[in-house]
Tab-separated table of C-alpha atoms (C1' of nucleotides) in Angstrom:
chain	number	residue	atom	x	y	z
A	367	UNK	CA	0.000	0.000	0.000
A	368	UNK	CA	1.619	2.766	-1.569
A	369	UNK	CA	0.516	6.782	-0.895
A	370	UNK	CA	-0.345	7.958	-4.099
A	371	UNK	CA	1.008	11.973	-4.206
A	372	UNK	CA	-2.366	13.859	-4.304
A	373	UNK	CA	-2.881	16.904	-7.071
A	374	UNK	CA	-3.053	20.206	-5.500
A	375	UNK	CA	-7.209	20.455	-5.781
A	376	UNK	CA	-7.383	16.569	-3.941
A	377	UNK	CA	-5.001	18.219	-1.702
A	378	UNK	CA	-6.450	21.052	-0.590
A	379	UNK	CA	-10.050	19.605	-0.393
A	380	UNK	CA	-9.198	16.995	1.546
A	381	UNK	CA	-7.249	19.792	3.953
A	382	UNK	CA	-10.308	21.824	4.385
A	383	UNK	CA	-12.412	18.780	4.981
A	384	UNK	CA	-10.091	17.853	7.738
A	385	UNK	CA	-10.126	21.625	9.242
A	386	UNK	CA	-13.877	21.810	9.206
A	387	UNK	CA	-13.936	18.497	10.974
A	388	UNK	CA	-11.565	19.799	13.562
A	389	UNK	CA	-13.209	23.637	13.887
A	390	UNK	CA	-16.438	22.134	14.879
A	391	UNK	CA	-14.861	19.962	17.690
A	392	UNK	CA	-12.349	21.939	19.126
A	393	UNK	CA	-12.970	25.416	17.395
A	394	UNK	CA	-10.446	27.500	15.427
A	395	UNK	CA	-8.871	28.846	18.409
A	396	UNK	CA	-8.747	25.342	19.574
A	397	UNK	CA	-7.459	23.330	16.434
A	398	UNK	CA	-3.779	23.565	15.481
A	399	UNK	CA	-2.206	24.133	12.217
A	400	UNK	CA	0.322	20.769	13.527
A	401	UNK	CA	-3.113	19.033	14.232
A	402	UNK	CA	-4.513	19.761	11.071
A	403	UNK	CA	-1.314	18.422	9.044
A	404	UNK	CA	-1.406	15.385	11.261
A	405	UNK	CA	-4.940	13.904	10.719
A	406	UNK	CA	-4.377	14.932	6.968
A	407	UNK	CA	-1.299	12.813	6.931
A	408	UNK	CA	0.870	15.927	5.538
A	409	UNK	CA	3.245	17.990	7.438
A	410	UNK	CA	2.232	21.396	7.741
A	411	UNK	CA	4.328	23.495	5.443
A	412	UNK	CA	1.740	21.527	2.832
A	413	UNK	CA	-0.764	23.749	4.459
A	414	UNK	CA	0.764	27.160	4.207
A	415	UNK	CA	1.157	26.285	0.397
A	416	UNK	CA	-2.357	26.252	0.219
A	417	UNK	CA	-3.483	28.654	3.067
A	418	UNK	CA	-1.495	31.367	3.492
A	419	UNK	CA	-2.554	32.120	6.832
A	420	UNK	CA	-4.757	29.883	9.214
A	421	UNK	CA	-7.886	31.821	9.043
A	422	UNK	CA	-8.075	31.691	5.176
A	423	UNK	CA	-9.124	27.874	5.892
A	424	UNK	CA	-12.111	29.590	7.247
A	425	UNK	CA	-12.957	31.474	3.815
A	426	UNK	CA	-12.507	27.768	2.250
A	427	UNK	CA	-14.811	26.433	4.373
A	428	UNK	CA	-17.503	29.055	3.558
A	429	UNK	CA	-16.991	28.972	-0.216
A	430	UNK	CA	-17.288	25.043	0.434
A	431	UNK	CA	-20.771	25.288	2.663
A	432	UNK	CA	-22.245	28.259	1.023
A	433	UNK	CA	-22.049	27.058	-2.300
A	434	UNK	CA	-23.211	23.207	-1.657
A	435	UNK	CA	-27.102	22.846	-2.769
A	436	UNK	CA	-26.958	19.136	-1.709
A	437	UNK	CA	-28.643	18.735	1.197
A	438	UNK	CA	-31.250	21.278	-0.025
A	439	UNK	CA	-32.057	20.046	-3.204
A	440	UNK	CA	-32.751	16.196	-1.215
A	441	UNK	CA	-35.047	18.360	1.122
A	442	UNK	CA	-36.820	20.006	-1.801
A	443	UNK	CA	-37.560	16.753	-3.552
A	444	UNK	CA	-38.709	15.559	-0.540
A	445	UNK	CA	-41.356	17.850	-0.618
A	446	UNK	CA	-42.304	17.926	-3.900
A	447	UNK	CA	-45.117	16.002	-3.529
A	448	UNK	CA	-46.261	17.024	-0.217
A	449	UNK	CA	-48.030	19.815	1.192
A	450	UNK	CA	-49.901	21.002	4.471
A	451	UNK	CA	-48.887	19.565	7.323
A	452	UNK	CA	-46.374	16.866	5.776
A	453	UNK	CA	-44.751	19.960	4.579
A	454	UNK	CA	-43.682	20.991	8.137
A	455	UNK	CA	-43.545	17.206	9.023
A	456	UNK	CA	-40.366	16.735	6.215
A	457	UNK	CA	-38.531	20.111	7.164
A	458	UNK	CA	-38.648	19.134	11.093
A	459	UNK	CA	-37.578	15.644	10.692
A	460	UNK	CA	-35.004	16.240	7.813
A	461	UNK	CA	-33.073	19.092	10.510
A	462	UNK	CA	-33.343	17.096	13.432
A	463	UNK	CA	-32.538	13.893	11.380
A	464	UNK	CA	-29.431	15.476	9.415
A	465	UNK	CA	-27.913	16.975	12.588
A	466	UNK	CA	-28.053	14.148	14.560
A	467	UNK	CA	-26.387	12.064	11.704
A	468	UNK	CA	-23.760	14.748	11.845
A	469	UNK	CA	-23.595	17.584	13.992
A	470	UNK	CA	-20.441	18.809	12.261
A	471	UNK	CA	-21.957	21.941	10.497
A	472	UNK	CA	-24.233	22.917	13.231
A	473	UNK	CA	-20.997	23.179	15.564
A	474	UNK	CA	-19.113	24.508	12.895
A	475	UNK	CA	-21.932	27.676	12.639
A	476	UNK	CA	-22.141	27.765	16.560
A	477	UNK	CA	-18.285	28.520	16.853
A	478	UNK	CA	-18.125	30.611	14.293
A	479	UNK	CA	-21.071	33.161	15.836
A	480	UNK	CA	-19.258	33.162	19.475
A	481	UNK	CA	-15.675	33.459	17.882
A	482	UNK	CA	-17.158	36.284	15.572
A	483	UNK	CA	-15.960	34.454	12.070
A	484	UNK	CA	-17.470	35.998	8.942
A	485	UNK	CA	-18.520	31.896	7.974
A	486	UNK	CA	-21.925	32.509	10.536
A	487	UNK	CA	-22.655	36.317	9.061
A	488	UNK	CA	-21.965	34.615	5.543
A	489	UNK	CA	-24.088	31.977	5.854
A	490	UNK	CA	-26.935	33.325	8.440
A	491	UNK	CA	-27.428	36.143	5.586
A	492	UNK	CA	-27.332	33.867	2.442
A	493	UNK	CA	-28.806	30.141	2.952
A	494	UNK	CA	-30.444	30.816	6.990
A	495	UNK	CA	-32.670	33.780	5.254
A	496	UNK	CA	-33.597	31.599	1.987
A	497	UNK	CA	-34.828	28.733	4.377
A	498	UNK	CA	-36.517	31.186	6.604
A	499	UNK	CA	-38.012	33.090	3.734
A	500	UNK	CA	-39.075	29.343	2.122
A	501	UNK	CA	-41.179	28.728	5.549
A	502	UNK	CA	-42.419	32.483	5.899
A	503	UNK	CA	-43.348	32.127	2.146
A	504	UNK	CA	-45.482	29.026	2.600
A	505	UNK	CA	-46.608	29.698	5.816
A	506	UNK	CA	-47.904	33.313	3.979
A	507	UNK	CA	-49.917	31.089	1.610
A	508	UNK	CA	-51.565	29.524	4.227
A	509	UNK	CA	-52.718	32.513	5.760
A	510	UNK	CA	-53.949	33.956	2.344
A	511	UNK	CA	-55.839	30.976	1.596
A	512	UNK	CA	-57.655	31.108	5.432
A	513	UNK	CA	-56.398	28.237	6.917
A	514	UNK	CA	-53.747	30.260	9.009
A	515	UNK	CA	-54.727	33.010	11.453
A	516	UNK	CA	-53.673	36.293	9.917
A	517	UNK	CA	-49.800	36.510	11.357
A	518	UNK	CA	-45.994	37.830	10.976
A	519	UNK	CA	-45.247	35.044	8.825
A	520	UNK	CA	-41.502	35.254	9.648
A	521	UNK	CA	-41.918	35.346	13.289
A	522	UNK	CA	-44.039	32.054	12.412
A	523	UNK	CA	-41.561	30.788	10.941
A	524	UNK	CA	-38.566	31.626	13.415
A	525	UNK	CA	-41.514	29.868	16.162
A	526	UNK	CA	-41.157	26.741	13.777
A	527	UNK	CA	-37.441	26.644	12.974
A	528	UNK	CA	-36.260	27.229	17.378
A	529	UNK	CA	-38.891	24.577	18.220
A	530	UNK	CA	-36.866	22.205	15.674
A	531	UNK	CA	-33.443	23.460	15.746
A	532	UNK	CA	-33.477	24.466	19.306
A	533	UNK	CA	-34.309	20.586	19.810
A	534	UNK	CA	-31.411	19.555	17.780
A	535	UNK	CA	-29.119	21.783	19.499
A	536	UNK	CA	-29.649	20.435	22.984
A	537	UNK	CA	-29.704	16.899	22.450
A	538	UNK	CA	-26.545	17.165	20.262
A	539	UNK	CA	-24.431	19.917	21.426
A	540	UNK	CA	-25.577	20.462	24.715
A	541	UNK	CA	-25.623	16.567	25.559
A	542	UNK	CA	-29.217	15.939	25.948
A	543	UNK	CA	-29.419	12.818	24.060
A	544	UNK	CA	-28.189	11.118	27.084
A	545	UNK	CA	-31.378	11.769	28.974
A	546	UNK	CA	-33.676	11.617	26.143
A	547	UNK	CA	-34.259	9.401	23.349
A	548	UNK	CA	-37.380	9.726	22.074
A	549	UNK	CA	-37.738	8.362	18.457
A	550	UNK	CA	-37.776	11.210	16.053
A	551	UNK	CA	-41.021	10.725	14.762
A	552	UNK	CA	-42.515	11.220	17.896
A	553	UNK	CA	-40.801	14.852	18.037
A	554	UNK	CA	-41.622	15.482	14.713
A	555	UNK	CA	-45.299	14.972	14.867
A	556	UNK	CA	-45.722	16.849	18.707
A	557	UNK	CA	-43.752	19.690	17.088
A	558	UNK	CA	-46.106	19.850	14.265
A	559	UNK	CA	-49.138	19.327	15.811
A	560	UNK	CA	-48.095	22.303	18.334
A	561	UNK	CA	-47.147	24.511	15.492
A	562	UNK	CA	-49.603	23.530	13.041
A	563	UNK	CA	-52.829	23.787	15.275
A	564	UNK	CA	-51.574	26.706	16.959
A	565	UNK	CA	-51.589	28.583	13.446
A	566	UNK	CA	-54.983	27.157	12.092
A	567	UNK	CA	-57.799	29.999	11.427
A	568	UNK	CA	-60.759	29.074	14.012
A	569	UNK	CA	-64.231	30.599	13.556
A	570	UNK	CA	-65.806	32.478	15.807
B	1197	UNK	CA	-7.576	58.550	43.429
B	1198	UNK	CA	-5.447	55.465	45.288
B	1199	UNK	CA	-6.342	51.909	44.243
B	1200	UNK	CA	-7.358	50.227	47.560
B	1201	UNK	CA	-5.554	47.052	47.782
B	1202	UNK	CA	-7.964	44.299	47.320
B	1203	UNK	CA	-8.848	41.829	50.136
B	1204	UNK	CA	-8.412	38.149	48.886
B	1205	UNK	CA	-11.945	37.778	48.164
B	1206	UNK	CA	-12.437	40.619	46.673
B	1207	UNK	CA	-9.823	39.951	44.198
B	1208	UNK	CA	-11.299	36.703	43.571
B	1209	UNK	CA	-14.336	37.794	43.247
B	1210	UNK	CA	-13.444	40.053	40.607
B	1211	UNK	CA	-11.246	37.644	38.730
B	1212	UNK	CA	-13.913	35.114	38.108
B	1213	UNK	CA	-16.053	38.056	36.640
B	1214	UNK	CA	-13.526	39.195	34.158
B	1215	UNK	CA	-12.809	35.568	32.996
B	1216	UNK	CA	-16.696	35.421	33.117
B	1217	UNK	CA	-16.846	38.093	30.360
B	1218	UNK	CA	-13.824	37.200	28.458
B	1219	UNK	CA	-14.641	33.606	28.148
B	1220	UNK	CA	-18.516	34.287	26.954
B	1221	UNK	CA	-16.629	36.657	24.211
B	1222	UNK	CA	-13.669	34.492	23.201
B	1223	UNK	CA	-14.069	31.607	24.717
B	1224	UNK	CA	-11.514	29.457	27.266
B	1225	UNK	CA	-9.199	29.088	24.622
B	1226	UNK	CA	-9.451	32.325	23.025
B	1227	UNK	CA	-8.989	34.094	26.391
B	1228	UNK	CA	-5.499	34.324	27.560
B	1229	UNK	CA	-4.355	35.014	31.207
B	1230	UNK	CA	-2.726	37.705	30.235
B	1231	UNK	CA	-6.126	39.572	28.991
B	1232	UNK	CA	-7.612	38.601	32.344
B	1233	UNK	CA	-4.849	40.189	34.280
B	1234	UNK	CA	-4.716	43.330	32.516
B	1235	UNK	CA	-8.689	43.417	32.434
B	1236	UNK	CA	-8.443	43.190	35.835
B	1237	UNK	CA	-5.905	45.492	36.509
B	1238	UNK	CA	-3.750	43.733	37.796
B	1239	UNK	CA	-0.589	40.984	37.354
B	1240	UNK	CA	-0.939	37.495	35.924
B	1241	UNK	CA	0.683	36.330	38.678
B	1242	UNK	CA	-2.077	37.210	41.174
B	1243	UNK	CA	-4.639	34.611	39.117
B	1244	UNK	CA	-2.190	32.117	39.819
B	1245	UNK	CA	-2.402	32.881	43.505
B	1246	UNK	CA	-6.032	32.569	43.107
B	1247	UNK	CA	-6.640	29.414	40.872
B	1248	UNK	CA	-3.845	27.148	40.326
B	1249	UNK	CA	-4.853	26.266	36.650
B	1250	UNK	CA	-6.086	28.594	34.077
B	1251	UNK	CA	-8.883	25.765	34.121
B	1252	UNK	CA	-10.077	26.038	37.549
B	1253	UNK	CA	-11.405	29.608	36.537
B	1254	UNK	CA	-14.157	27.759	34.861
B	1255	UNK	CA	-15.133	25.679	38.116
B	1256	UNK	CA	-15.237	28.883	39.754
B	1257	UNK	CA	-17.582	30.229	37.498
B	1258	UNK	CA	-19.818	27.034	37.681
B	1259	UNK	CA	-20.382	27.496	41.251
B	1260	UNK	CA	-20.874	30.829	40.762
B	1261	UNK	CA	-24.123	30.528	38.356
B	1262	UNK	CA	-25.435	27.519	39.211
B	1263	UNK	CA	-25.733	28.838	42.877
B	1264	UNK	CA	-27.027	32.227	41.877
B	1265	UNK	CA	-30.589	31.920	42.368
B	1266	UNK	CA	-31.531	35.743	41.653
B	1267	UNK	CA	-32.847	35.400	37.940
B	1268	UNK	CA	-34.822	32.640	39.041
B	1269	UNK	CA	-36.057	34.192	42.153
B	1270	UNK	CA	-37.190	37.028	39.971
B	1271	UNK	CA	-38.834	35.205	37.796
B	1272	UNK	CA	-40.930	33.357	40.202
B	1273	UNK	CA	-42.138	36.738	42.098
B	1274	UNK	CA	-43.431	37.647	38.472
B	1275	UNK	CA	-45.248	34.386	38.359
B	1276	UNK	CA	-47.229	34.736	41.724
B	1277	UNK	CA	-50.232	36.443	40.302
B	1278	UNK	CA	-50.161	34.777	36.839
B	1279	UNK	CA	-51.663	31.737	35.953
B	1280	UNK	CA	-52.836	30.143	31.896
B	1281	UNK	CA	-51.104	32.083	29.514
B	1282	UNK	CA	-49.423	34.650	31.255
B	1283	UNK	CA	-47.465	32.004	32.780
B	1284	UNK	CA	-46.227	31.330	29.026
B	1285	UNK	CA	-45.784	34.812	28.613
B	1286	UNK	CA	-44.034	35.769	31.587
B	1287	UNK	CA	-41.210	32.929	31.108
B	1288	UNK	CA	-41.035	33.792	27.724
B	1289	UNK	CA	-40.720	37.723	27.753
B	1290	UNK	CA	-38.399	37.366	30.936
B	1291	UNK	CA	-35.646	34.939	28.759
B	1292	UNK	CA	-36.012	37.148	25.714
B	1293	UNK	CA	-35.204	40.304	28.239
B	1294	UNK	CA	-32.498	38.807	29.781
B	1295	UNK	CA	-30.482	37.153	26.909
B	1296	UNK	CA	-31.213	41.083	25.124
B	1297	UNK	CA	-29.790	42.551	28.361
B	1298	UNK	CA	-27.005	40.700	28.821
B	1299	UNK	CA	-26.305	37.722	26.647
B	1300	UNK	CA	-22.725	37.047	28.404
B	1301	UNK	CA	-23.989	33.596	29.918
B	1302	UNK	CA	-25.919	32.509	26.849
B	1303	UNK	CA	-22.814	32.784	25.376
B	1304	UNK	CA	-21.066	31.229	27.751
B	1305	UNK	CA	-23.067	27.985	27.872
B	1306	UNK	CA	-22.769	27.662	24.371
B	1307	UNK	CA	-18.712	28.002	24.309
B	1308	UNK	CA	-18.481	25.805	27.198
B	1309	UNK	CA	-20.628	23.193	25.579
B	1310	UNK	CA	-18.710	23.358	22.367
B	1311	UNK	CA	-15.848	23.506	23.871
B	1312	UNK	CA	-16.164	20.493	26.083
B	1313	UNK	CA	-16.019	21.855	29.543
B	1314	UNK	CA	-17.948	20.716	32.705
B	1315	UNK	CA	-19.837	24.427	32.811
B	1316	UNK	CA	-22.653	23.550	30.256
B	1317	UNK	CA	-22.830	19.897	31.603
B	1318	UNK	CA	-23.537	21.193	35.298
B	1319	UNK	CA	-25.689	23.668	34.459
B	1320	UNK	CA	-28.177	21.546	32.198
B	1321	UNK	CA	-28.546	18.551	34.529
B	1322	UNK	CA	-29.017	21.098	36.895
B	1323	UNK	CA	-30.827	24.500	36.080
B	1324	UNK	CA	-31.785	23.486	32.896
B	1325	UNK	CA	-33.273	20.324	34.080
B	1326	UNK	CA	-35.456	22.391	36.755
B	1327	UNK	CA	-37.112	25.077	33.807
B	1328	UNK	CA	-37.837	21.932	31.986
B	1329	UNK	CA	-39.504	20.575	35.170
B	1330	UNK	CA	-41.069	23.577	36.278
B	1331	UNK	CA	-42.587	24.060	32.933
B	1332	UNK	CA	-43.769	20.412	32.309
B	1333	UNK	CA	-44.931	19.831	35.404
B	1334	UNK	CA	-47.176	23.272	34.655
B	1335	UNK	CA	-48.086	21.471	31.197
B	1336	UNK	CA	-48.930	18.275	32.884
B	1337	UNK	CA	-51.433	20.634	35.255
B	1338	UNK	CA	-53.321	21.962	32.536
B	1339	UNK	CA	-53.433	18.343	30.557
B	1340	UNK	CA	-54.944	16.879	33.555
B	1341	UNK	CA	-57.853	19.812	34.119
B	1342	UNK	CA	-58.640	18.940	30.400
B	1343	UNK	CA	-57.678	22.434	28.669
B	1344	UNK	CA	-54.450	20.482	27.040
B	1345	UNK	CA	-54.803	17.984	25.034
B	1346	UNK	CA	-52.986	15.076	26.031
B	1347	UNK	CA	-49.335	15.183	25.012
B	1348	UNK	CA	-45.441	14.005	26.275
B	1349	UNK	CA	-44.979	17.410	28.630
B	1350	UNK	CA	-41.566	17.627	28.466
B	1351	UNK	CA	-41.250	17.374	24.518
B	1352	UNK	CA	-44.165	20.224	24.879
B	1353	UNK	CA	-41.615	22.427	27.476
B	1354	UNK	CA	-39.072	21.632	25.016
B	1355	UNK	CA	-41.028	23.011	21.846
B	1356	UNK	CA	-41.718	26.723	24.030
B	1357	UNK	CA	-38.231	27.114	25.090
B	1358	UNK	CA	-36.855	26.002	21.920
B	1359	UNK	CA	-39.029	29.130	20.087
B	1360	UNK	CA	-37.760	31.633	22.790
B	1361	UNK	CA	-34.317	30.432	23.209
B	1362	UNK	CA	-33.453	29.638	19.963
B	1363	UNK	CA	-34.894	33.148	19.142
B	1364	UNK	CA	-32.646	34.538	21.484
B	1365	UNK	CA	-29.377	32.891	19.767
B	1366	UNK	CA	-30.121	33.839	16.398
B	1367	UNK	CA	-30.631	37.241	17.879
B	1368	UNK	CA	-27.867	37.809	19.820
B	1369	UNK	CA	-25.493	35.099	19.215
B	1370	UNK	CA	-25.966	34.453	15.018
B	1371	UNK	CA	-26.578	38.495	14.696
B	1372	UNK	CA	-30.079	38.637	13.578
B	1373	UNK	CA	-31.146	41.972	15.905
B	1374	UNK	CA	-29.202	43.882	13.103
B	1375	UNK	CA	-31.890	42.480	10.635
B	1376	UNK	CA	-35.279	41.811	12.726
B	1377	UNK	CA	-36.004	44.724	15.026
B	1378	UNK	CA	-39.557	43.299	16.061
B	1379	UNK	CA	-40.802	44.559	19.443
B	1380	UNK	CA	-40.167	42.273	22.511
B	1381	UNK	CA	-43.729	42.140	23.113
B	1382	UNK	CA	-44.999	41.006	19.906
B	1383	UNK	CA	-42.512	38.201	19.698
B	1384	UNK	CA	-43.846	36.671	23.025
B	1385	UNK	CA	-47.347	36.793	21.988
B	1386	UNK	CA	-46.782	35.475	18.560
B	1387	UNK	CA	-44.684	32.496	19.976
B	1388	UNK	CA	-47.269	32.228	23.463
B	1389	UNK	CA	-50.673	32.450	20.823
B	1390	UNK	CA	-48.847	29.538	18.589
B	1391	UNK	CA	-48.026	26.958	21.608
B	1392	UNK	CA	-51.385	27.967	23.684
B	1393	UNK	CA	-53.648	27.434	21.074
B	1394	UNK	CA	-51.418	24.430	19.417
B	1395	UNK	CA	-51.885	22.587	22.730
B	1396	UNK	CA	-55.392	23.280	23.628
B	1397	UNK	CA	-57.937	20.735	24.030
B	1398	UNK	CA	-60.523	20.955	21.323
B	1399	UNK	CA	-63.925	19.245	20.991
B	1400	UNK	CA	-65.114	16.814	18.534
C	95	DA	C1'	16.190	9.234	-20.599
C	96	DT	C1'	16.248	13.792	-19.153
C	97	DA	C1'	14.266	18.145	-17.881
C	98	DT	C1'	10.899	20.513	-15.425
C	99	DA	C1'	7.141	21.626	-12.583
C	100	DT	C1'	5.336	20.837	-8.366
C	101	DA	C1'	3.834	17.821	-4.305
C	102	DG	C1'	5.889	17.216	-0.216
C	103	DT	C1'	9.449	17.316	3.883
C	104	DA	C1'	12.722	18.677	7.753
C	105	DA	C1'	13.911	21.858	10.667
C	106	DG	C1'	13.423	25.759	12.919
C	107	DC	C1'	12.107	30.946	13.132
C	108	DG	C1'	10.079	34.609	16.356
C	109	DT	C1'	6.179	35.010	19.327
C	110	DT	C1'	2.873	33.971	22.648
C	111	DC	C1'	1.080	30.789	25.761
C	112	DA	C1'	0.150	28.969	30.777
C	113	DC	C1'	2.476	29.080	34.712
C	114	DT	C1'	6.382	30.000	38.504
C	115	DA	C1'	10.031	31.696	41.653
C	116	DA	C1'	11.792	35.201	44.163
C	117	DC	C1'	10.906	39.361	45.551
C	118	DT	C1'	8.372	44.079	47.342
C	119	DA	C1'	4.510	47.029	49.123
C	120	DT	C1'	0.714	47.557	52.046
C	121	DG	C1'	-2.062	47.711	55.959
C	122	DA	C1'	-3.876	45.901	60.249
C	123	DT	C1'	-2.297	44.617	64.974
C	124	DG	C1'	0.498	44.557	69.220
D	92	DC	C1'	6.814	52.281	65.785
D	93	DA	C1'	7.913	47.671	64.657
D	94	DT	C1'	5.987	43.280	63.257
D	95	DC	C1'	4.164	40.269	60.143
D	96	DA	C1'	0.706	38.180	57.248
D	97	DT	C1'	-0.469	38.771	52.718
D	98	DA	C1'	-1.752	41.507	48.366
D	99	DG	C1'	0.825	42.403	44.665
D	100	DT	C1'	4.993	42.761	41.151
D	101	DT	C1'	9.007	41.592	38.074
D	102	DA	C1'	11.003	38.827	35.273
D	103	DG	C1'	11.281	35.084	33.758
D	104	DT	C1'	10.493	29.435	32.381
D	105	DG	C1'	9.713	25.601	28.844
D	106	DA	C1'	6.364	24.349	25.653
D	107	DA	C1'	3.342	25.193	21.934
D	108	DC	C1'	1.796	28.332	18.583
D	109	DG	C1'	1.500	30.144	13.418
D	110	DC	C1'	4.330	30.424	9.821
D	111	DT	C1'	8.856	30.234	6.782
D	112	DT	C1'	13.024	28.683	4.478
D	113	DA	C1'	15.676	25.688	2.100
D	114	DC	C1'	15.492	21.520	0.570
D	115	DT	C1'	13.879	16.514	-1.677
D	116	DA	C1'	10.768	13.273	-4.196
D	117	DT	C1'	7.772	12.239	-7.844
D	118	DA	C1'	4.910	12.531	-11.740
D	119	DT	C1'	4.566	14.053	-16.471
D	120	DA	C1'	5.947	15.860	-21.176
D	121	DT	C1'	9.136	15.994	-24.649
DNA sequence: ATATATAGTAAGCGTTCACTAACTATGATG
DNA sequence: CATCATAGTTAGTGAACGCTTACTATATAT
């Protein structure tokens, strides 16, 4: 078993791969340039040929997460065919589901925030506002049609996403899947029930 | 104007609130003793006469929060006179308030759960566990006098605090006050009408 | 086969880190 | 006023940090 010398665009994906992994365990401020080389099996002059400082691993990373459509384009299929409730029923359980399969991201966006990276701004401003605006925008059709109670769609849909993502960030981050473990589905459908019948238009 | 020499306590005292700060706006490893001292006003040297290990700053703070009982204190006078939805909207509008006001141990909890240290641990099995409680147990009351429907209490708890709290992060944390500038007041009853009427007990 | 471009390494640069030893200044007490 | 416990300082330590320099190994093209 011979290592085969990798091309400088294997290279350097396979180096920000490794850095993401590490941000979102032990931070940027926590992860090492030596570190870095090490689980990528490099030294870390390799690195700095490709990086010229630490922090532009960080602008890597962004370009990498801002520009990948591939977890939303599985979640729009998803929902192609759906609509009402099994709308909200496939966003909740595809979030929960996705960062419990991998927290990776979520921690990566969580450091970023507190260490005041431009990754969180970047992304919060670009893909967080699409999805919101996605779930404001449907949730604005379901008010226009009358089976939603007249409401700040966007604030609706912020109620929707904490429920969900809140959720995933305690059991995963904040180690609450120790304590509980209910089944997903379960989650899913309380969370939409809450959210869904707490929307509906009632008469009278 | 002298400087008083500080008495020990004092000193330490004032210690653990700098590191407090620092850490909730660079985190442990992105604080450095040397900030603390100068923060402080004083020379590394003395922090080492205080807490053997840069670490045992955290533990310090632990004890600190998890045995300061104000905020909840506070929060309980307010709920005296309340009961049904004010309840709801008394929690809620107090942890939106607070995390506005002063979002240092918000952002604390969230390093120190990221990070790995003991702090976040602590606190959930401890304080975090009692909300929960306190607000399922309040659930379970209103399930049992019929005007809930019936429902898993603490996934219920979980779906309110997740709206407020995770409202509070992308505010303050994830930077969304620069972009959503909605009145305190209307978020709470948006989020309070939403899980009220999603859990009441309807007919038929 | 040889030249050339480039993937990759070894070794160490200056700096900053957590932490310490050896000392000095202050203030309360007799 | 002298004593003495202790709050505080100065000036470092070795180790680890981000990053660089000067070099070697390997794939490809002629």
């Amino acid at each position: 078993m011979v290592k085969r010398r990798l091309t400088a665009q294997e290279r350097y994906a396979q180096v920000v791969k490794v850095a993401m992994r590490l941000f979102s365990q032990k931070g940027f401020k926590g992860t090492t340039t030596r570190t870095i080389a090490q689980q990528a099996g490099i030294s870390e002059a390799i690195i700095f040929k490709h990086f010229a400082k630490k922090e532009d691993l960080y602008s890597a990373i962004i370009d990498m997460q801002c520009n990948d459509r591939q977890g939303q384009s599985i979640l729009m299929k998803r929902l192609e065919n759906k609509k009402g409730r099994e709308i909200f029923k496939e966003i909740a359980s595809f979030l929960i589901q996705k960062h419990r399969d991998d927290p990776t991201f979520m921690k990566l966006l969580m450091f970023s925030a507190l260490e005041g990276h431009k990754l969180s701004n970047i992304f919060m401003k670009t893909r967080g506002m699409e999805t919101l605006d996605f779930l404001a925008k449907y949730i604005n059709n379901l008010i226009k049609n009358g089976r939603f109670k007249k409401m700040e769609a966007r604030l609706a849909a912020r109620a929707f996403l904490g429920m969900v993502l809140y959720y995933s960030i305690t059991q995963e981050v904040y180690g609450m899947k120790k304590f509980f473990r209910t089944p997903v589905k379960r989650v899913v459908d309380t969370f939409v029930d809450i959210f869904f019948e707490g929307m509906k238009r009632r008469r009278g």
